[in-house]
Coordinates of C-alpha atoms and ligand atoms in Angstrom, one line a residue:
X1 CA 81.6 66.6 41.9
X2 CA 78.4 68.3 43.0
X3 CA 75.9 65.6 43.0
X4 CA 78.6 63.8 45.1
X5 CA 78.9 66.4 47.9
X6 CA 75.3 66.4 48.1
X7 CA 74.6 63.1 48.6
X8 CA 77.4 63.3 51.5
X9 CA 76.2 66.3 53.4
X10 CA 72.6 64.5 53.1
X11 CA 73.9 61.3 54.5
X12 CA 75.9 63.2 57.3
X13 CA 73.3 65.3 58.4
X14 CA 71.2 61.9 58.9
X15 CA 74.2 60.2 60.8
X16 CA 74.4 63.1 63.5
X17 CA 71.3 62.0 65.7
X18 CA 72.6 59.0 67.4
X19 CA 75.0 56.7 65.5
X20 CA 78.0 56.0 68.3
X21 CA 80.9 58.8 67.5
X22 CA 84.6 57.9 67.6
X23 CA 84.5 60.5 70.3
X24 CA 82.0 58.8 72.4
X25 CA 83.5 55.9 71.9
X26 CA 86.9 56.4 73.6
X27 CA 85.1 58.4 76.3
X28 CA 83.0 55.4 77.2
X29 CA 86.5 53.7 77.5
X30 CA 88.4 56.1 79.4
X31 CA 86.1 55.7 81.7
X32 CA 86.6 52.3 82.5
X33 CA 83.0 51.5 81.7
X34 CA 82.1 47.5 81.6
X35 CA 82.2 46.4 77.7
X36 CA 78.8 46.5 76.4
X37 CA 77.1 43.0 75.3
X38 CA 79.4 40.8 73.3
X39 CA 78.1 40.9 69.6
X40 CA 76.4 37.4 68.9
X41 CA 76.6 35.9 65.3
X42 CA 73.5 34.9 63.8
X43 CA 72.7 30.6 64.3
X44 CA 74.3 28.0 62.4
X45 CA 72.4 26.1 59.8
X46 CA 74.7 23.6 58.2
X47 CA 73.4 22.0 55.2
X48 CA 76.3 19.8 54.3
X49 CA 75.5 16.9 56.4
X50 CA 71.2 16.8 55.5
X51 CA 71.2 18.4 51.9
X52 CA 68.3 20.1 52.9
X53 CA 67.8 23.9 53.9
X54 CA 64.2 24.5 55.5
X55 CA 63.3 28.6 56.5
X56 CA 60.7 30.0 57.7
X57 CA 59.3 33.6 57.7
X58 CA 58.3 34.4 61.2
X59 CA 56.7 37.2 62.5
X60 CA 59.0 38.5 65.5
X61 CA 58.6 41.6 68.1
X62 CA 62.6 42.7 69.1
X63 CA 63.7 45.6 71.4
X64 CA 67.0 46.8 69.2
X65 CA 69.6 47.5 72.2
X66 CA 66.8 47.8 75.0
X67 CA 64.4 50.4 72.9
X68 CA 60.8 49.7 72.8
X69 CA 59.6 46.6 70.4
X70 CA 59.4 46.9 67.0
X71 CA 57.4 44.2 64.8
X72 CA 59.7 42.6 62.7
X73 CA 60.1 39.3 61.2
X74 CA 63.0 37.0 60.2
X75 CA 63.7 33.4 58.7
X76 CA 63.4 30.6 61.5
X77 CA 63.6 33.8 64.6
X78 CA 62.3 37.7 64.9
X79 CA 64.7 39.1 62.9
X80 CA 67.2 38.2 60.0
X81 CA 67.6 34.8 59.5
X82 CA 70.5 32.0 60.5
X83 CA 74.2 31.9 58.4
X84 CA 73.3 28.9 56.6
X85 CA 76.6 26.9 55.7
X86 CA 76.2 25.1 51.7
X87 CA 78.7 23.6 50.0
X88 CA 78.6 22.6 45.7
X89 CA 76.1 19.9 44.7
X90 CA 72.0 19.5 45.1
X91 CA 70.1 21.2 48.0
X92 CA 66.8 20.5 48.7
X93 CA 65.1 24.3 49.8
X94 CA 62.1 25.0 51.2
X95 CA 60.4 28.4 52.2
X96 CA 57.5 28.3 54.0
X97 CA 55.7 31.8 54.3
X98 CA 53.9 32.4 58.1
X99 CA 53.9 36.0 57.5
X100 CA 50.5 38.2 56.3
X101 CA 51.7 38.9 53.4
X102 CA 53.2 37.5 50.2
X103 CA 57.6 37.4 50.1
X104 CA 60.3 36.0 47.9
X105 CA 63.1 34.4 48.9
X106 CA 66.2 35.6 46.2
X107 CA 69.8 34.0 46.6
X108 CA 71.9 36.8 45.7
X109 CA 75.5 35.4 44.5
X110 CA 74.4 31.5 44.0
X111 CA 74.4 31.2 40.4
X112 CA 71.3 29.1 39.8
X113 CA 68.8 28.9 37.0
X114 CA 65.9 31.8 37.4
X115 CA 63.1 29.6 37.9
X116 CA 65.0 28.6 41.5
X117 CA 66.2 32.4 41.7
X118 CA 63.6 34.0 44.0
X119 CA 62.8 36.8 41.6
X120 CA 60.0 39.3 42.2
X121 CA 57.3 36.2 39.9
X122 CA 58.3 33.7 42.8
X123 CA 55.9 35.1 45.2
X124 CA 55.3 32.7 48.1
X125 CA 52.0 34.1 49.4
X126 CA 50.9 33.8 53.3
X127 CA 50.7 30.4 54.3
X128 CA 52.7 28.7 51.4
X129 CA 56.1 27.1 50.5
X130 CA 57.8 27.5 47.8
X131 CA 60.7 24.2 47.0
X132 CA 63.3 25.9 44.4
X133 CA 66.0 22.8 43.7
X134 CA 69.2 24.6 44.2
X135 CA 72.4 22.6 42.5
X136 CA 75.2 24.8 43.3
X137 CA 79.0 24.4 41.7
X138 CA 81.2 27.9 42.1
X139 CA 83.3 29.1 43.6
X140 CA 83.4 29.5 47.8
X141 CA 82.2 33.6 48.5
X142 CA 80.0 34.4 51.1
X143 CA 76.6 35.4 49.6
X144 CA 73.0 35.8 51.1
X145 CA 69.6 35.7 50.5
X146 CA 66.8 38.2 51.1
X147 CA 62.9 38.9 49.7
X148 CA 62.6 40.6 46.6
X149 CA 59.1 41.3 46.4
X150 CA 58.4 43.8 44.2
X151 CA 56.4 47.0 46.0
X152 CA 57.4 45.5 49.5
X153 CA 61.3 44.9 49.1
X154 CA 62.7 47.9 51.0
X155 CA 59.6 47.6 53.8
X156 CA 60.6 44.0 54.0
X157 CA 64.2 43.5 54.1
X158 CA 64.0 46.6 56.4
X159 CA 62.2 44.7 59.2
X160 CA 64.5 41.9 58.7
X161 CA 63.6 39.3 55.8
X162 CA 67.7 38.6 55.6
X163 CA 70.2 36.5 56.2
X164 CA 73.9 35.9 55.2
X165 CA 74.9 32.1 52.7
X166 CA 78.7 31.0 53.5
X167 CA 79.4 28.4 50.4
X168 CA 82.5 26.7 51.2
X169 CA 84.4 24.0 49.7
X170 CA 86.4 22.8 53.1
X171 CA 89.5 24.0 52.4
X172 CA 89.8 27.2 54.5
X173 CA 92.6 25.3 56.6
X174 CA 94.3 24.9 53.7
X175 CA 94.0 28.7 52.5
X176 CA 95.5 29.6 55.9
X177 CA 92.2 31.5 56.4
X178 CA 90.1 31.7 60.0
X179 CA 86.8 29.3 60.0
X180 CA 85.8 29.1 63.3
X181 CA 82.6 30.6 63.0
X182 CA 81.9 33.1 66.0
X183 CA 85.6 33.5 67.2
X184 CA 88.4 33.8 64.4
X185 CA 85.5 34.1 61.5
X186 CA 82.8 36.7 61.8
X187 CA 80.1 37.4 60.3
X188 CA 78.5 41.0 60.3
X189 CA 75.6 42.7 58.9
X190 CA 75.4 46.2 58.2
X191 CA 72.6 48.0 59.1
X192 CA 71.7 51.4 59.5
X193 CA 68.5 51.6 60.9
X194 CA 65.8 54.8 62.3
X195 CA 64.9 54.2 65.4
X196 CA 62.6 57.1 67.4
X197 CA 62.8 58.4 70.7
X198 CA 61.0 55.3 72.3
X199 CA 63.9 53.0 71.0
X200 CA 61.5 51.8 68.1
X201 CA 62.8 51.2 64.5
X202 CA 60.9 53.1 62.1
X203 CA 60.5 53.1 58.1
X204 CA 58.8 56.2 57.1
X205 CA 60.3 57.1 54.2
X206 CA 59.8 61.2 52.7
X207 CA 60.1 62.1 49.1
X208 CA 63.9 63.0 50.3
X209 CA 64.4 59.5 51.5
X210 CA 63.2 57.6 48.1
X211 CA 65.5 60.0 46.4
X212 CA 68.6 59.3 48.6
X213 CA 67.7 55.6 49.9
X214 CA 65.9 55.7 53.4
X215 CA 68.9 56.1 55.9
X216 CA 69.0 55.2 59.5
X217 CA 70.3 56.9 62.9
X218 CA 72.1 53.8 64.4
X219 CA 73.8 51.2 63.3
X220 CA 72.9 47.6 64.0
X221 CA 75.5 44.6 63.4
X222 CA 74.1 41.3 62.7
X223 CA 70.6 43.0 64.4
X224 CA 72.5 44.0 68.0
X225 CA 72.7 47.8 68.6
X226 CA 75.8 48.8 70.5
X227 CA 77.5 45.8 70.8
X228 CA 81.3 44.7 70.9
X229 CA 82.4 41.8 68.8
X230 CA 84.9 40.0 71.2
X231 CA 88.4 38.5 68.9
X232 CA 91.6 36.3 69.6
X233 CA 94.8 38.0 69.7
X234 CA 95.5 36.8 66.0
X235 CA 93.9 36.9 62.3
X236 CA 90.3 37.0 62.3
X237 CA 88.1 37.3 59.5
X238 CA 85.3 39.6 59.1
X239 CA 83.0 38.3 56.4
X240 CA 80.9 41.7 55.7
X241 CA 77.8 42.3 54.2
X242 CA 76.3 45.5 53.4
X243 CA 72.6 44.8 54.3
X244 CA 71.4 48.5 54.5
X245 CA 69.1 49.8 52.6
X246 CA 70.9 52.5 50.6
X247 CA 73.6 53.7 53.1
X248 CA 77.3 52.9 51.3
X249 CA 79.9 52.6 53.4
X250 CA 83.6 53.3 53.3
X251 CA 85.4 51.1 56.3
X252 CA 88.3 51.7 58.1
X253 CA 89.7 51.2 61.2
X254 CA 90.5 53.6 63.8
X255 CA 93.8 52.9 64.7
X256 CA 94.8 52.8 60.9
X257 CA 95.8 49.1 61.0
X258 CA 94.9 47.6 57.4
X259 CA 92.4 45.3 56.6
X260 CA 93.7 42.7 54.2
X261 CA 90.9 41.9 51.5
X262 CA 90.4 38.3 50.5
X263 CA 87.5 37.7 49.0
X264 CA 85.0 40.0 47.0
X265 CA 81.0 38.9 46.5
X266 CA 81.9 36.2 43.8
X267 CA 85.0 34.1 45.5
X268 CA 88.5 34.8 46.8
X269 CA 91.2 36.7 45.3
X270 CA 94.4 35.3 44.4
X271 CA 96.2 37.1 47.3
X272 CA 95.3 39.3 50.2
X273 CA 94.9 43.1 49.1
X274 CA 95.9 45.4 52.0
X275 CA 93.7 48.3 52.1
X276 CA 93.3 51.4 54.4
X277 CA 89.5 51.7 53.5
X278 CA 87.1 49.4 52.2
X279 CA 84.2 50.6 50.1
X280 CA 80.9 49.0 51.2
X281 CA 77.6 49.3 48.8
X282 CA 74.5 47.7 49.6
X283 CA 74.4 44.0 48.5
X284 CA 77.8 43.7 48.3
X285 CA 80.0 41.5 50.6
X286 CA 84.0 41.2 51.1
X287 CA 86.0 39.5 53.3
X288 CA 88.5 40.7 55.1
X289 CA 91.6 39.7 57.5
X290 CA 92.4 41.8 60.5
X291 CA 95.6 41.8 62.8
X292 CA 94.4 41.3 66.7
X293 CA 97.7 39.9 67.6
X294 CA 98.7 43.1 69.0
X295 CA 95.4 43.6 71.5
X296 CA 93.7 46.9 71.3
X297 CA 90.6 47.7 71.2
X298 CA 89.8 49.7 67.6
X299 CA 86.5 51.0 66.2
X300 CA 85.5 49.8 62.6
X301 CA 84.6 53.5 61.3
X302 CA 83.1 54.5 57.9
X303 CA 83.5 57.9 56.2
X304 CA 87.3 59.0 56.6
X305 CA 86.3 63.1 57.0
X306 CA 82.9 62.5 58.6
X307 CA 83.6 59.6 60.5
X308 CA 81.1 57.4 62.5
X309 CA 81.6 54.3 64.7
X310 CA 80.6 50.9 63.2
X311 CA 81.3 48.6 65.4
X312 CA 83.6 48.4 68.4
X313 CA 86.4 45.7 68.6
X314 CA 87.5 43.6 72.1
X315 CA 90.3 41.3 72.3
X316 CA 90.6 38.3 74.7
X317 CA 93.8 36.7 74.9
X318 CA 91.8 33.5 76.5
X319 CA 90.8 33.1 72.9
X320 CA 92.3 30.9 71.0
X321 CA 94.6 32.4 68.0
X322 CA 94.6 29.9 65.4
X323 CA 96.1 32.0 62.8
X324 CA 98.7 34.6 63.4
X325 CA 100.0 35.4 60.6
X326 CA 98.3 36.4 56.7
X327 CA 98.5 33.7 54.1
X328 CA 100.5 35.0 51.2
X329 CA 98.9 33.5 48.3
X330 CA 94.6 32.1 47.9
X331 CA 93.5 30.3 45.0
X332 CA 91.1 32.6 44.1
X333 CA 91.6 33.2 40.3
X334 CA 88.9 35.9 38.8
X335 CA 88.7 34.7 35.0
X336 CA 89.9 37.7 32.4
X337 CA 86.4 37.7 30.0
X338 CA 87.9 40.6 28.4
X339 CA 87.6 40.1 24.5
X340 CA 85.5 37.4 24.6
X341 CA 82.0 39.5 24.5
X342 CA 79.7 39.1 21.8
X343 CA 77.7 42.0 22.3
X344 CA 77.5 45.0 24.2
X345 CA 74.7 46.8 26.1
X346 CA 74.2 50.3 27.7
X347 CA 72.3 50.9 31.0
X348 CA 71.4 54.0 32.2
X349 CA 70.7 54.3 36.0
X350 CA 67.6 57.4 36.0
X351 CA 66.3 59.1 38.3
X352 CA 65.4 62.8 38.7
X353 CA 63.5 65.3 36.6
X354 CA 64.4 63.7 33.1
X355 CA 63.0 60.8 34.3
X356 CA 60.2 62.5 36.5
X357 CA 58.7 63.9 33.6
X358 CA 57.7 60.2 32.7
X359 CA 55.3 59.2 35.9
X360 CA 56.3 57.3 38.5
X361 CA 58.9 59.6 40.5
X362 CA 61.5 59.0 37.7
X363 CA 63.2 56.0 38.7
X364 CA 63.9 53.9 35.5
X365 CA 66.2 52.3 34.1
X366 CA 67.5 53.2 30.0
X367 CA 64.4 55.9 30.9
X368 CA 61.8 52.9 31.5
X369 CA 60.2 52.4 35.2
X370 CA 60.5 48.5 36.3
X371 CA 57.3 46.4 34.7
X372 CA 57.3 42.5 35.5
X373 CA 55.4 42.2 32.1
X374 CA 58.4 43.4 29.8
X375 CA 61.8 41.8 29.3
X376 CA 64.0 44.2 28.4
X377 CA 67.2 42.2 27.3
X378 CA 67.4 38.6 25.9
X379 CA 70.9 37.3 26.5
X380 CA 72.1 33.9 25.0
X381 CA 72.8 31.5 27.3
X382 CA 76.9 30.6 27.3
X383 CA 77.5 34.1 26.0
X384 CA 80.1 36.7 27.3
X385 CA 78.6 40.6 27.3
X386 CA 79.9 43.8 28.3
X387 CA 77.5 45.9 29.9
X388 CA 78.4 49.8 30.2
X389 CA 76.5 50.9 33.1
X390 CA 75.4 55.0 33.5
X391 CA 75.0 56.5 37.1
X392 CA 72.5 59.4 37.2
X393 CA 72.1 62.1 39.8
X394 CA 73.5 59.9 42.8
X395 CA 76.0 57.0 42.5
X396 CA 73.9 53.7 42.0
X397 CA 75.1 50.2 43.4
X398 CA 74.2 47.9 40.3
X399 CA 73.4 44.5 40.9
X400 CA 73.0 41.2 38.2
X401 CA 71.1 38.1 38.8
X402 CA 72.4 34.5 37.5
X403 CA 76.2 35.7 36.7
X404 CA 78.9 37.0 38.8
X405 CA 81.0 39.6 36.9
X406 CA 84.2 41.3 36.2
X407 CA 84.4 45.0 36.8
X408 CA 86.8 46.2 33.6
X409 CA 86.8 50.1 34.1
X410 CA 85.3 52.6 36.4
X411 CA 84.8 56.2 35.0
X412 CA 86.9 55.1 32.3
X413 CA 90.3 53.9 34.4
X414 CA 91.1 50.7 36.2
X415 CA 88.0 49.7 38.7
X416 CA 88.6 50.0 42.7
X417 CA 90.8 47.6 44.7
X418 CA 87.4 46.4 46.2
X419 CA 86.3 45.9 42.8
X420 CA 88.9 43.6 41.0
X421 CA 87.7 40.0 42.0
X422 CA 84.5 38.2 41.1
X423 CA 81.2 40.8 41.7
X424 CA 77.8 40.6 41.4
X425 CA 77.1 43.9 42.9
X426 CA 79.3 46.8 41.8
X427 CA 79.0 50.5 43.1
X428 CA 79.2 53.0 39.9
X429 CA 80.0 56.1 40.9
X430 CA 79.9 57.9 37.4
X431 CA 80.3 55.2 34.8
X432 CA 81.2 51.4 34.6
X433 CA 82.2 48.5 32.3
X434 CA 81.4 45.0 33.6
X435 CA 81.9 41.8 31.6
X436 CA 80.2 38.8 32.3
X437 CA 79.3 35.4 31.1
X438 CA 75.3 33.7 31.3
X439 CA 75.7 30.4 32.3
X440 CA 72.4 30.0 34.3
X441 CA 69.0 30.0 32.4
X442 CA 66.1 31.8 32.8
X443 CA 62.8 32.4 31.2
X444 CA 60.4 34.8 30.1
X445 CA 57.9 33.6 33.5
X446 CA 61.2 33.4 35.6
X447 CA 63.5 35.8 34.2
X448 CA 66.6 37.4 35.9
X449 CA 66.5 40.6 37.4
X450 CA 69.2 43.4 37.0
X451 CA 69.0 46.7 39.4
X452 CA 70.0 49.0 41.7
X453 CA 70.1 47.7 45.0
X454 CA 69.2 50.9 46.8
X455 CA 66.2 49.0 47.9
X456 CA 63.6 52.5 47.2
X457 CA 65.1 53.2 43.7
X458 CA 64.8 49.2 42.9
X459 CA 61.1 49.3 44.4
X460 CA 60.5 52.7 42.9
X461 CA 61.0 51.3 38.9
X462 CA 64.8 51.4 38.9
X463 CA 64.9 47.5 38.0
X464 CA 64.9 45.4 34.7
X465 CA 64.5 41.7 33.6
X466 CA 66.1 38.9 31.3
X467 CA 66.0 36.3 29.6
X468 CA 68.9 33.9 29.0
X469 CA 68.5 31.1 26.3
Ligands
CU501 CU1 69.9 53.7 42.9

């Protein structure tokens, strides 16, 4: 498809200034170079034991793998924010805003009512808290929460306003499944970033970059440049989260060793999926089990044709291997909607000179730009709907707030491996059908949100709102 090649000719031209190359890669081992800096996980913030979840937005200054500082800012620390551990029932939250400027604080994947959401009305301006009462009961997934201020979001989340939820129920032992956080359970951010000459990360976006999603030149993991994430010689679990801004990502590693997928952005799936790639949009998360036992040391690489390095893998047989071998069934058990919708919707993802001709750089969505003032569907609470979502010009990742989804057909046939569990974030490449149910409630003041979560098409108009009753 045309539109398609473009987008990856773009995206590869970008990559060739400085993202690590498989090439360089096993150069830098061949010549028996010390490992770089082991890749550190973000801080634990358990809310199990206190029921309480306090973050802060803090200005920060960090020098990405030894470059120059940047200003950033980050919940509780410079950049990002801590993995903060909930589990189902009430949690006290409370956002408190030390930054110059106004944020939101969305949970993207908790299913809670839209006044607690952190939708673009939910400002928290300099100086304030906001206290959203979140009472969670779903599923276990691993989901995270960002700003989602509208005509700031992709400036902000850039320069670090993220930070990764694990929702867990316990009972990982039980699944067989990795949970020592840090050693046999990782979690990873993914990040391209710009960075200049100096070393300083930079968000200068061109009428080019709104169009494609602002794309970096480096990759940053959990906010560490060049890194190596250090593993036992068994299973380990890589809990991934596409945090870019617009780059997608299609994982794999280098040695062609599989990664088994357990769990999509809504929950786990009833058994591990093996898969030789792993289609990565932005907002989306999956979990994933990978095979150390036999040592190595393999590069997580995206883009099978135009490969780049991701991420560069250690083993340490001091470490201990808990799990060695994959568990052959999970509970996960993604509910089949189909049949039961009451109504059907169409969404069409614009951009480009259709929508162009309309103001605003064309970014809309069923040919109308993003305005906080309109709600453009009213859904009724309880209610199953199928939603047939329309891709223009580029292939959109599609986010809901308040439900997690089913994906029922991609361009008209069965949807992705990636794509059969619970979503809330779906990548459509042409065309897609998604069935959901609205449990959670939201008003006209505190509506849901849906969008594309290429943060510069959401921020450009490419966003809508509603209301469940
Ligand atoms: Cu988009």
């Amino acid at each position: 498809m045309k539109r398609r090649h473009f987008l990856t000719s773009t995206s590869a031209a970008i990559l060739t200034a400085g993202v690590l190359s498989q090439s360089s890669v096993r150069h830098a081992f061949a010549q028996g170079q010390t490992p770089r800096t082991r890749l550190a996980m973000p801080p634990l913030l358990d809310t199990r034991e206190t029921g309480r979840v306090a973050l802060t937005a803090t200005p920060g200054s960090t020098a990405f793998g030894g470059g120059a500082s940047t200003p950033t800012a980050g919940y509780n620390q410079g950049y990002l924010g801590p993995t903060v551990v909930m589990q189902n029932g009430d949690l006290a939250a409370e956002v408190q805003n030390n930054l110059d400027e106004a944020i939101t604080t969305h949970w993207h994947g908790l299913l809670v009512p839209g006044e607690h959401d952190g939708g673009p009305q939910q400002a928290i301006e300099p100086g304030a808290s906001w206290t959203p009462d979140l009472t969670i009961a779903q599923d276990p997934a691993t989901v995270w929460y960002h700003t989602h201020m509208h005509g700031r979001i992709p400036e902000q989340v850039y320069f670090g306003l993220a930070g990764v939820i694990h929702l867990t129920d316990g009972q990982d032992d039980a699944r067989g499944l990795p949970s020592t956080y840090g050693i046999d359970d990782l979690t990873l951010v993914l990040q391209d970033r710009r960075f200049d000459r100096s070393g300083r990360m930079i968000y200068d976006p061109s009428m080019m970059d709104i169009m494609h999603g602002f794309a970096g030149n480096r990759m940053l993991i959990n906010g560490q440049a060049g890194a190596t994430a250090v593993v036992p010689e068994g299973i380990v679990r890589l809990r991934l989260l596409n945090g870019s801004n617009a780059r997608i990502y299609t994982l794999f590693m280098d040695d062609t060793r599989p990664m088994h997928l357990v769990a999509t952005d809504g929950g786990f799936l009833p058994a591990p999926v093996a898969l030789d790639a792993l289609r990565l949009s932005p907002g989306e998360r999956a979990e994933v089990l990978v095979d150390f036992s036999s040592g190595g040391a393999p590069v997580l690489m995206s883009d099978p044709g135009q490969a780049y390095g991701v991420l560069q893998f250690a083993t340490d047989s001091t470490l201990s291997a808990r799990i060695t071998h994959l568990p052959d069934q999970l509970d996960g058990a993604p509910e089949d909607l189909s049949g039961a919708e009451a109504v059907t919707r169409q969404v069409s993802l614009d951009m480009g000179m259709g929508g162009m001709m309309m103001g605003g750089g064309g970014f809309a969505i069923n040919g109308r730009p993003f305005d906080m003032r309109r709600i453009d569907f009213e859904v009724a609470l309880g209610s199953v709907e199928r939603w047939q979502i329309r891709s223009t010009m580029v292939a959109h990742p599609f986010h809901v707030h308040g439900v997690r989804f089913r994906v029922i057909t991609e361009n008209g046939g069965p949807p992705r491996p990636e794509n059969t569990g619970w979503k809330d974030t779906v990548l459509v490449p042409g065309e897609a059908e998604i069935l959901a149910r609205f449990d959670q409630p939201a008003s006209r003041e505190t509506p849901f949100m849906f969008h594309c979560h290429i943060l510069e098409h959401e921020d450009a108009g490419m966003m809508g709102q509603f209301t469940v009753t």
